[in-house]
Amino acid sequence: TERELLERFEETVGKDRRIEPRDWMPEGYRATLIRQIAQHAHSEIIGMQPEGEWITRAPSLRRKAILFAKVQDEAGHGLYLYSAAETLGADRDDLTERLISGRQKYSSIFNYPTLSFADVGVIGWLVDGAAICNQVPLCRTSYGPYGRAMVRICKEESFHQRQGYELLMTMMGGTPAQREMVQDAVNRWWWPSLMMFGPPDADSPNTARSMAWKIKRHTNDELRQRFVDMTVPQAERLGVTLPDPGLRWNAGRGHYDFGEPDWAELKRVISGDGPCNAERIARRRAAHEEGAWVREAAAAYAAKRAAGGRA
Ligand code: ACO
């Protein structure tokens, strides 16, 4: 009976065992996972754009090769995640359609422009650093295919974070103009990076439910604090100033205190009104439309093979 199935599901989650695609699961659990995994996949794919813009303008062959590899990794992450969503019964074409029609979200962070090459380094350091903070606990999420995808994704994200930090270290050892570029990029990306973790807990409608199901392992504010604590010493080592006058060590709490991000800005960006939202979606839509012939050819090829014809 449904009651027994629910009990078994809750027991599995309670014992920190994995839910797998063929297991019975409450519809709310399935819907929550599809929502979160699809948003995550969309973020990886849209996230190729801000940095992709710098591939042709990278200052050396070495930097170009690294950036190329990194942007390609993001495509791979998106594809793993769409596959994980498919194990829940989602249809990939439908998810893409929802993205380009603005009905499904992707991370707010990718709606900000990349104005200089230092932005590539800062995205690696801060944005990928925030992504790691958020995603390492997701390796232990209750849904098997999502957790397993996260293991590999996190390894690659760690590499991305280090390449960003190494790039910034190099620039900080350069000319005063290069150091200024780094500081300017840090000033622009710091607050949006804190917003990646989502609204404050008191204003996060999904956290309690997702924590009970062990889809999320920590709240938005817990992860944001962990990110700040991890990043401040790195900023000191790098020699940049984080643009928050409220940032200071609190010995009593054993954590850094920090200022309040502009939550109204986060709401605006999530609802489609950030600096680059329209541009990002238009680019994604155009790429999808230009790729239609590839999908048609692949489908025709598969149909011919299935009918026993020579391909
Ligand atoms: N950007 C866009 N939307 C956001 C953001 C953000 N930074 N933060 C929260 N939201 C959305 C949520 O998706 C939710 O909208 P919905 O209910 O319509 O789906 C709403 O704001 C309320 O937020 P929460 O209740 O806190 O939602 P949730 O429990 O899903 O937590 C979070 C949000 C932390 C982003 C979670 O979904 C998550 O951990 N996702 C996986 C990680 C991820 O997607 N990372 C992508 C960027 S990292 C990268 O690719 C480099």
mmCIF file of C-alpha atoms in Angstrom, residues 9-137:
data_model
loop_
_atom_site.group_PDB
_atom_site.id
_atom_site.type_symbol
_atom_site.label_atom_id
_atom_site.label_comp_id
_atom_site.label_asym_id
_atom_site.label_seq_id
_atom_site.Cartn_x
_atom_site.Cartn_y
_atom_site.Cartn_z
ATOM 1 C CA PHE A 9 10.986 5.540 1.629
ATOM 2 C CA GLU A 10 11.272 7.406 4.925
ATOM 3 C CA GLU A 11 13.238 4.586 6.481
ATOM 4 C CA THR A 12 15.691 4.585 3.565
ATOM 5 C CA VAL A 13 16.193 8.344 3.810
ATOM 6 C CA GLY A 14 16.358 8.177 7.601
ATOM 7 C CA LYS A 15 19.155 5.634 7.474
ATOM 8 C CA ASP A 16 21.116 7.744 4.989
ATOM 9 C CA ARG A 17 20.685 5.170 2.249
ATOM 10 C CA ARG A 18 20.145 6.165 -1.361
ATOM 11 C CA ILE A 19 16.883 6.435 -3.254
ATOM 12 C CA GLU A 20 17.384 5.032 -6.755
ATOM 13 C CA PRO A 21 15.415 5.671 -9.974
ATOM 14 C CA ARG A 22 13.216 2.548 -9.756
ATOM 15 C CA ASP A 23 12.354 3.050 -6.081
ATOM 16 C CA TRP A 24 8.980 4.399 -5.099
ATOM 17 C CA MET A 25 9.168 8.066 -4.068
ATOM 18 C CA PRO A 26 6.614 10.726 -3.074
ATOM 19 C CA GLU A 27 5.649 12.964 -5.993
ATOM 20 C CA GLY A 28 6.836 16.035 -4.075
ATOM 21 C CA TYR A 29 10.296 14.515 -3.701
ATOM 22 C CA ARG A 30 10.445 13.757 -7.418
ATOM 23 C CA ALA A 31 9.230 17.238 -8.362
ATOM 24 C CA THR A 32 11.703 18.938 -5.996
ATOM 25 C CA LEU A 33 14.596 16.975 -7.424
ATOM 26 C CA ILE A 34 13.603 17.664 -11.011
ATOM 27 C CA ARG A 35 13.353 21.369 -10.164
ATOM 28 C CA GLN A 36 16.719 21.555 -8.428
ATOM 29 C CA ILE A 37 18.624 19.288 -10.843
ATOM 30 C CA ALA A 38 17.183 21.045 -13.906
ATOM 31 C CA GLN A 39 18.098 24.474 -12.495
ATOM 32 C CA HIS A 40 21.528 23.163 -11.742
ATOM 33 C CA ALA A 41 21.950 21.744 -15.280
ATOM 34 C CA HIS A 42 20.709 24.999 -16.833
ATOM 35 C CA SER A 43 23.210 26.920 -14.694
ATOM 36 C CA GLU A 44 26.106 24.872 -16.001
ATOM 37 C CA ILE A 45 25.026 25.395 -19.615
ATOM 38 C CA ILE A 46 24.259 29.120 -19.289
ATOM 39 C CA GLY A 47 27.458 29.422 -17.215
ATOM 40 C CA MET A 48 29.479 28.640 -20.325
ATOM 41 C CA GLN A 49 28.600 32.044 -21.768
ATOM 42 C CA PRO A 50 30.231 34.640 -19.489
ATOM 43 C CA GLU A 51 33.616 32.955 -19.619
ATOM 44 C CA GLY A 52 33.248 31.658 -23.176
ATOM 45 C CA GLU A 53 33.324 35.282 -24.279
ATOM 46 C CA TRP A 54 36.991 35.423 -23.251
ATOM 47 C CA ILE A 55 38.222 32.357 -25.139
ATOM 48 C CA THR A 56 39.123 34.346 -28.248
ATOM 49 C CA ARG A 57 40.682 37.117 -26.161
ATOM 50 C CA ALA A 58 42.743 35.073 -23.679
ATOM 51 C CA PRO A 59 46.175 36.672 -23.267
ATOM 52 C CA SER A 60 48.243 33.552 -24.079
ATOM 53 C CA LEU A 61 47.924 30.141 -25.686
ATOM 54 C CA ARG A 62 48.232 28.527 -22.253
ATOM 55 C CA ARG A 63 45.395 30.610 -20.803
ATOM 56 C CA LYS A 64 43.273 29.927 -23.877
ATOM 57 C CA ALA A 65 43.778 26.144 -23.586
ATOM 58 C CA ILE A 66 42.873 26.187 -19.884
ATOM 59 C CA LEU A 67 39.779 28.299 -20.438
ATOM 60 C CA PHE A 68 38.642 26.144 -23.346
ATOM 61 C CA ALA A 69 38.951 23.003 -21.214
ATOM 62 C CA LYS A 70 37.113 24.642 -18.361
ATOM 63 C CA VAL A 71 34.176 25.812 -20.457
ATOM 64 C CA GLN A 72 33.965 22.335 -22.006
ATOM 65 C CA ASP A 73 33.820 20.828 -18.515
ATOM 66 C CA GLU A 74 30.771 22.993 -17.787
ATOM 67 C CA ALA A 75 29.023 21.513 -20.829
ATOM 68 C CA GLY A 76 29.830 18.040 -19.482
ATOM 69 C CA HIS A 77 28.406 18.939 -16.072
ATOM 70 C CA GLY A 78 25.205 20.140 -17.700
ATOM 71 C CA LEU A 79 24.858 16.875 -19.610
ATOM 72 C CA TYR A 80 25.418 14.675 -16.526
ATOM 73 C CA LEU A 81 22.801 16.671 -14.700
ATOM 74 C CA TYR A 82 20.214 16.505 -17.507
ATOM 75 C CA SER A 83 20.794 12.731 -17.506
ATOM 76 C CA ALA A 84 20.192 12.620 -13.746
ATOM 77 C CA ALA A 85 16.934 14.564 -14.284
ATOM 78 C CA GLU A 86 15.916 12.058 -16.980
ATOM 79 C CA THR A 87 16.163 9.195 -14.468
ATOM 80 C CA LEU A 88 13.273 10.918 -12.671
ATOM 81 C CA GLY A 89 11.116 10.909 -15.797
ATOM 82 C CA ALA A 90 11.908 14.430 -16.987
ATOM 83 C CA ASP A 91 12.258 14.984 -20.716
ATOM 84 C CA ARG A 92 15.355 16.856 -21.819
ATOM 85 C CA ASP A 93 13.670 18.680 -24.717
ATOM 86 C CA ASP A 94 10.985 19.827 -22.352
ATOM 87 C CA LEU A 95 13.570 21.097 -19.830
ATOM 88 C CA THR A 96 15.384 23.055 -22.542
ATOM 89 C CA GLU A 97 12.087 24.512 -23.714
ATOM 90 C CA ARG A 98 11.327 25.608 -20.148
ATOM 91 C CA LEU A 99 14.710 27.279 -19.878
ATOM 92 C CA ILE A 100 14.511 29.251 -23.112
ATOM 93 C CA SER A 101 10.932 30.289 -22.477
ATOM 94 C CA GLY A 102 11.911 31.604 -19.032
ATOM 95 C CA ARG A 103 9.771 29.119 -17.112
ATOM 96 C CA GLN A 104 12.713 27.461 -15.344
ATOM 97 C CA LYS A 105 15.463 29.230 -13.444
ATOM 98 C CA TYR A 106 19.231 29.096 -13.565
ATOM 99 C CA SER A 107 21.766 30.587 -11.161
ATOM 100 C CA SER A 108 21.584 34.355 -10.684
ATOM 101 C CA ILE A 109 25.369 34.598 -10.888
ATOM 102 C CA PHE A 110 25.514 34.079 -14.635
ATOM 103 C CA ASN A 111 23.528 37.235 -15.324
ATOM 104 C CA TYR A 112 26.479 39.509 -14.617
ATOM 105 C CA PRO A 113 28.897 40.646 -17.343
ATOM 106 C CA THR A 114 32.573 39.648 -17.633
ATOM 107 C CA LEU A 115 34.296 42.979 -18.235
ATOM 108 C CA SER A 116 37.992 42.025 -18.112
ATOM 109 C CA PHE A 117 40.197 38.951 -18.156
ATOM 110 C CA ALA A 118 40.527 39.229 -14.381
ATOM 111 C CA ASP A 119 36.839 38.234 -14.275
ATOM 112 C CA VAL A 120 37.865 34.786 -15.546
ATOM 113 C CA GLY A 121 40.135 34.388 -12.530
ATOM 114 C CA VAL A 122 37.570 35.746 -10.101
ATOM 115 C CA ILE A 123 34.841 33.469 -11.471
ATOM 116 C CA GLY A 124 37.165 30.509 -10.887
ATOM 117 C CA TRP A 125 38.081 31.632 -7.401
ATOM 118 C CA LEU A 126 34.788 33.005 -6.026
ATOM 119 C CA VAL A 127 32.010 31.579 -8.221
ATOM 120 C CA ASP A 128 33.465 28.085 -8.522
ATOM 121 C CA GLY A 129 34.562 28.316 -4.876
ATOM 122 C CA ALA A 130 30.937 29.023 -3.897
ATOM 123 C CA ALA A 131 29.772 26.222 -6.187
ATOM 124 C CA ILE A 132 32.117 23.775 -4.425
ATOM 125 C CA CYS A 133 30.882 24.849 -0.993
ATOM 126 C CA ASN A 134 27.318 24.252 -2.125
ATOM 127 C CA GLN A 135 27.991 21.060 -4.075
ATOM 128 C CA VAL A 136 30.379 18.998 -1.925
ATOM 129 C CA PRO A 137 27.545 18.279 0.546
#
